[in-house]
XYZ file of C-alpha atoms in Angstrom:
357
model
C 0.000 0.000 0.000
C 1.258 3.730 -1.382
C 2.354 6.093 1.694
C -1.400 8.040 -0.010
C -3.302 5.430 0.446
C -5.410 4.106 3.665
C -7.409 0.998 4.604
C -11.041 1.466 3.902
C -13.535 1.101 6.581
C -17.050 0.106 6.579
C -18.070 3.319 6.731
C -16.435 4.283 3.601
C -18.395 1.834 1.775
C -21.854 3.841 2.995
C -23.563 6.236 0.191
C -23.276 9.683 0.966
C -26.986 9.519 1.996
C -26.436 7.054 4.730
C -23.391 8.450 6.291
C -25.241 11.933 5.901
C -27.669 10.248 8.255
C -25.023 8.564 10.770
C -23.220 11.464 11.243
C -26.372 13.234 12.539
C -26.654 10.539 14.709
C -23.207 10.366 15.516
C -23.235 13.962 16.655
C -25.507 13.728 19.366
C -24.911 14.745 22.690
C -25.985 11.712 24.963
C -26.266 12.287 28.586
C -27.566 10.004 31.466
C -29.659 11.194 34.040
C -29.488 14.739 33.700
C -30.644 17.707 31.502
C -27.643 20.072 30.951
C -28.239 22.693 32.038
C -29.341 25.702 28.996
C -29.989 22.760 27.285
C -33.246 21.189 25.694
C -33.857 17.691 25.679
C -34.943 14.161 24.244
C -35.712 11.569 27.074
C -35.808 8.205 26.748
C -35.211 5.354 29.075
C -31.378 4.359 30.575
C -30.478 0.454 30.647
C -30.718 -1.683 27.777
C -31.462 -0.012 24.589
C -33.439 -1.221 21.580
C -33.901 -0.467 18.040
C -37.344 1.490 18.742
C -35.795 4.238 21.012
C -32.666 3.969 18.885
C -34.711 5.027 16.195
C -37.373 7.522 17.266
C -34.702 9.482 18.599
C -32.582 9.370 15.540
C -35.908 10.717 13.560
C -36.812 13.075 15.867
C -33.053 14.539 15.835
C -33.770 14.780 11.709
C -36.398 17.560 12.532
C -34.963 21.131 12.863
C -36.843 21.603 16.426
C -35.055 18.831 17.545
C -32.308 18.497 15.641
C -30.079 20.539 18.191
C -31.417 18.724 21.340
C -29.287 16.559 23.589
C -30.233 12.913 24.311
C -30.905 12.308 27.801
C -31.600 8.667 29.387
C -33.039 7.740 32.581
C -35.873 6.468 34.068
C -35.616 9.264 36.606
C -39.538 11.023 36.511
C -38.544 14.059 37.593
C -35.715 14.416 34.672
C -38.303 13.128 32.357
C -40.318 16.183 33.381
C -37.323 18.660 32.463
C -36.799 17.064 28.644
C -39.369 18.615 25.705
C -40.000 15.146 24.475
C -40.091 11.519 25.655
C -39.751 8.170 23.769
C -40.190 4.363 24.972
C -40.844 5.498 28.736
C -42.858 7.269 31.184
C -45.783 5.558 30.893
C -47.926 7.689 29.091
C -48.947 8.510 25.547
C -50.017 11.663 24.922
C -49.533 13.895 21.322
C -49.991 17.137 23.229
C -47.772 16.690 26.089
C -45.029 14.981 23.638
C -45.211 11.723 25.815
C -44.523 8.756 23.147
C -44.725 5.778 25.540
C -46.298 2.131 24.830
C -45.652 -0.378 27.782
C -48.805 1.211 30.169
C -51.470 -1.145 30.621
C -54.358 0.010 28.046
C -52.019 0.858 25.197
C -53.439 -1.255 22.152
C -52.515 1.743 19.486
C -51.979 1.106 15.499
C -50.526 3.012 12.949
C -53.991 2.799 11.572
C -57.435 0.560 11.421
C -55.621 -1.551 9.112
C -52.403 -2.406 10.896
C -52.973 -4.767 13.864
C -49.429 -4.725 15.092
C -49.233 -2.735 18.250
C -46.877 0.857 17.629
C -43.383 1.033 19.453
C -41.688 4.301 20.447
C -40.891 3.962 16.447
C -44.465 3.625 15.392
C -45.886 6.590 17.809
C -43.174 8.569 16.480
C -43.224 8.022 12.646
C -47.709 8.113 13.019
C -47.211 11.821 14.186
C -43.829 13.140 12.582
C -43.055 11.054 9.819
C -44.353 13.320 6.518
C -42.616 16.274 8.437
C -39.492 14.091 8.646
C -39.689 12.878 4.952
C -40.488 16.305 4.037
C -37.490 17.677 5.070
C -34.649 15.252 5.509
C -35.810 14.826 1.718
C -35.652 18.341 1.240
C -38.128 18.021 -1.454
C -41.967 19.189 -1.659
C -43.622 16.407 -2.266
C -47.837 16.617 -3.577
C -50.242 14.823 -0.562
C -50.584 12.138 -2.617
C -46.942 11.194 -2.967
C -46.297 11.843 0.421
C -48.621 9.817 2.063
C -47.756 6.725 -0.043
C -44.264 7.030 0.844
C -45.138 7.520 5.002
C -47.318 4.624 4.862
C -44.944 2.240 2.830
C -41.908 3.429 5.224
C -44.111 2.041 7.733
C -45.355 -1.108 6.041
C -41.748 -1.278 4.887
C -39.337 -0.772 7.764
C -41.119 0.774 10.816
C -43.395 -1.768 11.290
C -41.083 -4.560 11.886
C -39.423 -2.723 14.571
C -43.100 -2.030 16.069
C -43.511 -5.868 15.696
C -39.878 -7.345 17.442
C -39.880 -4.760 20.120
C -43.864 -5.858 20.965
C -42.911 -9.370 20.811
C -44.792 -9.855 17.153
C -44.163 -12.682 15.416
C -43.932 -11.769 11.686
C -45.195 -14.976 10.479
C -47.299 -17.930 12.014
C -46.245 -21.515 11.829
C -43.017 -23.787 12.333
C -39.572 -21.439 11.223
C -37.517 -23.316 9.000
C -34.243 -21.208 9.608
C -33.018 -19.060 12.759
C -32.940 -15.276 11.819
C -29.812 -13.532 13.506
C -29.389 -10.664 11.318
C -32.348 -8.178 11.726
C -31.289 -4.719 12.332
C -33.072 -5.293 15.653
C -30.765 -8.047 16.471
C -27.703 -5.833 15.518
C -28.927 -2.809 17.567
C -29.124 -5.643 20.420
C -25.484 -6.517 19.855
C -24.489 -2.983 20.565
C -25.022 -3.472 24.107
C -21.872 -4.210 26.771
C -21.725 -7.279 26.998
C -21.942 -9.229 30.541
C -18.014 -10.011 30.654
C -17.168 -6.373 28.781
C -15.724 -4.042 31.402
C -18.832 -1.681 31.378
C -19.035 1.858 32.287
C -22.235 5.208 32.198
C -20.016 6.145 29.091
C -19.503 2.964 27.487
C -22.995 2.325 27.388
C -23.788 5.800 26.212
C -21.312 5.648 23.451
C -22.695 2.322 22.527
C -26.425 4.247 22.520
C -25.005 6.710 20.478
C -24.120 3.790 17.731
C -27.605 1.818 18.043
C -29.074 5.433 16.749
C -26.429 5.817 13.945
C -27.215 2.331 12.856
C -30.605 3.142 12.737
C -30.426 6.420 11.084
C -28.378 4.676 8.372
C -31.027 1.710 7.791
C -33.990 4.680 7.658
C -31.487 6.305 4.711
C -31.280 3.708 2.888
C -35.179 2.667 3.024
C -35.742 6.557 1.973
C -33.752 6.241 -0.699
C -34.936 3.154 -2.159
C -38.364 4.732 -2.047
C -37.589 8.171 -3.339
C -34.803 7.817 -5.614
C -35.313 4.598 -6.896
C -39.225 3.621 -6.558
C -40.836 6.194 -6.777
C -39.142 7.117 -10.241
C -39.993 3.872 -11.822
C -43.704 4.338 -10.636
C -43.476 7.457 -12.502
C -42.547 5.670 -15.788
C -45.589 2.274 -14.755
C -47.784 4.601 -14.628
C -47.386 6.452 -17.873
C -47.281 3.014 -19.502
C -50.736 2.128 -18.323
C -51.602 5.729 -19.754
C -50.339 4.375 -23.373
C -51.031 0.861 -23.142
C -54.284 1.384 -25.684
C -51.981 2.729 -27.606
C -49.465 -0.411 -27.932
C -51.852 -2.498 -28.673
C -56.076 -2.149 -29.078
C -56.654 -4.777 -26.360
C -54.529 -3.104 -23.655
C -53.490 -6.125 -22.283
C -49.244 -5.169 -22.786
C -47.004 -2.702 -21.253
C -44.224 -0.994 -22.983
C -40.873 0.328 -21.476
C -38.145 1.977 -22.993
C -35.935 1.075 -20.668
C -35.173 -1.003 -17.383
C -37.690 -0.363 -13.988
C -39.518 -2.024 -11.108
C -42.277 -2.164 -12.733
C -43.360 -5.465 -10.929
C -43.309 -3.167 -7.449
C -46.447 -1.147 -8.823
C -48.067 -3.224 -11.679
C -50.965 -4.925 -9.322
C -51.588 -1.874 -7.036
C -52.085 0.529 -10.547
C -54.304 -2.148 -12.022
C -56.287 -2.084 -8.407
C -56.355 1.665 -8.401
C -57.872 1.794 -12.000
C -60.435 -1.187 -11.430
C -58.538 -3.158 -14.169
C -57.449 -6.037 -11.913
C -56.019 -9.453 -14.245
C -55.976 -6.661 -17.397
C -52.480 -6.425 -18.114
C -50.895 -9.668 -19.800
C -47.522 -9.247 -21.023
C -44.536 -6.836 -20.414
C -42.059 -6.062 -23.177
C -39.088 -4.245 -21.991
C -35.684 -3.090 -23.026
C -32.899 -4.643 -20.994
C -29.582 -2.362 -21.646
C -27.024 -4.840 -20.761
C -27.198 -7.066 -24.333
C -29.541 -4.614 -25.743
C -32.471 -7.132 -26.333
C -36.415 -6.903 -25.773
C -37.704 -9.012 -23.049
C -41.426 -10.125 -22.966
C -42.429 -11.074 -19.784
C -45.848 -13.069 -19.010
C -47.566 -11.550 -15.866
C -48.873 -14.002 -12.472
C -52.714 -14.031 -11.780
C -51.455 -11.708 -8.562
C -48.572 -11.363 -6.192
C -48.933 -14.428 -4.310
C -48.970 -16.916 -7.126
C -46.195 -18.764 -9.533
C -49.443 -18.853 -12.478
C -49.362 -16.624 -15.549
C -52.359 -14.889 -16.723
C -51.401 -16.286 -20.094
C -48.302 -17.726 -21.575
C -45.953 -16.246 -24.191
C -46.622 -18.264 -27.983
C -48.015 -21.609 -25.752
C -47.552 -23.931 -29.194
C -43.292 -22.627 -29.054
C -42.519 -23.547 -25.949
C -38.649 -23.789 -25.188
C -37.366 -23.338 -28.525
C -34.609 -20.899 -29.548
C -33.359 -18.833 -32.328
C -33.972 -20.032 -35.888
C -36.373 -22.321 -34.767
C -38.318 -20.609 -33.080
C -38.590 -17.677 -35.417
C -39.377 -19.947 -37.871
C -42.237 -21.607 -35.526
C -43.994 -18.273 -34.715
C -43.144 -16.552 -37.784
C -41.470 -13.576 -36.111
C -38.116 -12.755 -36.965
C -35.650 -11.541 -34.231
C -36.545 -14.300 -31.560
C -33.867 -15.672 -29.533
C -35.941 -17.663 -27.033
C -39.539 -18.892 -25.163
C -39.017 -20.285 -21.601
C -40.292 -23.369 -21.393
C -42.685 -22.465 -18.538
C -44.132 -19.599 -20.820
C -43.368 -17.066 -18.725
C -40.446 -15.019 -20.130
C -39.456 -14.585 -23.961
C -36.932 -12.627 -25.597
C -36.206 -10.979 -28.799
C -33.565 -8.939 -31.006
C -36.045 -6.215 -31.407
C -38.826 -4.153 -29.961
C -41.396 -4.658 -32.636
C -40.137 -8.868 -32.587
C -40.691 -8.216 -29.380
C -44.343 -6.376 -29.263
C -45.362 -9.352 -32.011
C -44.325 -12.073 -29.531
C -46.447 -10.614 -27.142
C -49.863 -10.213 -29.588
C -49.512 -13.647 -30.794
C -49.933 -14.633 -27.350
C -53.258 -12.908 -26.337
């Protein structure tokens, strides 16, 4: 290694958006049992820490009226009184008196009357702040629309399973097949001293202060799967439902130009525009060997069966075979199961996909 160069560390490998978030985390003044004094404060509980109080501080801390507040944990009422906020103790939760609580007896609160799993610090916190957080760690103005998708599937996506391990949730019923050791929950758990670590107030506050940054940097990079990634390629679905008449009379087949998720939004746009089952086929471009791909769509999420299959009578045949077969020039294959089909060209491609309706 060159005198100029260094050893890189995990936390080089982290997009700029993630350590953007860490760092915030990172910078946080953590105290225990005691509000500075000239200072303002975020209380949560001392002891063991967990990734719902790692991360409803770490949001909260996004916010500009909290973004310059110290972290202060105890289990000390009368400190609790002296902090602006309170997360994951105190017994009490209460919007108005900023009291985010959810082990009091009587607490049965969901993110909404279709969630049954039973809020965390997390969940109480992203219910009431989350569009303001998305809003501006974001920095975007995003239409009411927009933004409430992307707060509820932030919840359905990641807040929600911390809701469900820190309320003792299973995700799933029925006998596991595998153990599961390497939920962020788990990892925030990990973070504690251990029993034979020499353990000290500032060991376990440093150790607090790395639970949040690995929790602000899993919340940066669900953001940024929605935002930059998502919700661009919904974008681009939704204008091909908008010209699917237009590819063909029976608008059964989608048409993109280039790569996307489409598969993330196809069934909840079809839902949205009461044309459940409608859509058939899927031909898209795939840049890396510049072919056309048709792809047969699955009666819904949940199931391995195609609506219809791709040329049903060509089945697994290739190239010069199958061209000749179908009588469409270009093709390079059929899958045998029917589902997926590719050809040199886009209109090969569109033809492959007619035939089969």
């Amino acid at each position: 290694m060159s005198s100029n160069q260094r050893a890189l560390t995990l936390y080089d490998l982290f997009p700029v958006y993630t350590k953007n978030a860490m760092t915030t985390a990172l910078d946080a003044e953590v105290f225990l049992d005691t509000v500075p004094e000239g200072k303002k404060a975020i209380g949560t509980h001392s002891g063991m820490f967990h990734s719902d109080e790692a991360l409803s501080v770490s949001l909260l801390r996004l916010l500009p009226e909290y973004h310059n507040h110290v972290v202060v944990r105890t289990r000390n009422p009368d400190v609790l009184k002296e902090c602006d906020i309170v997360v994951d103790v105190g017994g009490s939760y209460d919007f108005n008196t900023k009291h985010f609580d959810h082990h009091q007896k009587g607490f049965f609160e969901t993110f909404d009357e279709k969630h049954k799993t039973k809020l965390s610090s997390a969940g109480l916190v992203w219910k009431h702040f989350g569009k303001a957080i998305l809003q501006h760690y974001c920095n975007k103005s995003f239409d009411d629309a927009v933004l409430r998708s992307l707060w509820m599937k932030m919840y359905d996506g990641f807040v929600e399973e911390i809701d469900g391990v820190d309320n003792g949730v299973d995700a799933y019923t029925g006998e596991r097949n595998y153990a599961v050791s390497t939920t962020v929950s788990k990892r925030v758990s990990r973070l504690y001293p251990a029993w034979n670590e020499p353990y000290s107030a500032d060991v376990e506050l440093e150790r607090f202060r790395m639970a949040m940054a690995l929790m602000s940097g899993e919340f940066a990079e669900h953001v940024h799967e929605l935002v930059d990634v998502l919700l661009p390629a919904q974008t681009i679905v939704e204008k091909a439902f908008d010209e699917a008449s237009k590819v063909d009379p029976s608008g059964s087949i989608l048409l993109f130009e280039q790569s996307c998720n489409y598969m993330e939004f196809l069934y909840d746009i079809e839902k949205e525009r009461n044309m459940e089952g409608k859509i058939k086929f899927v031909v898209s471009f795939n840049d890396k060997d510049n072919s056309w791909r048709v792809r047969g769509i699955n009666v819904s999420r949940d199931s391995f069966a195609l609506r219809q299959r791709i040329l049903p009578d060509c089945l697994g045949m290739r190239d010069e075979e199958l061209s000749k077969a179908s009588g469409i020039d270009g093709c390079v294959f059929v899958h045998i199961s029917g589902f997926l089909a590719i050809n040199k060209t886009k209109e090969g491609a569109l033809e492959m996909a007619r035939k089969s309706l």
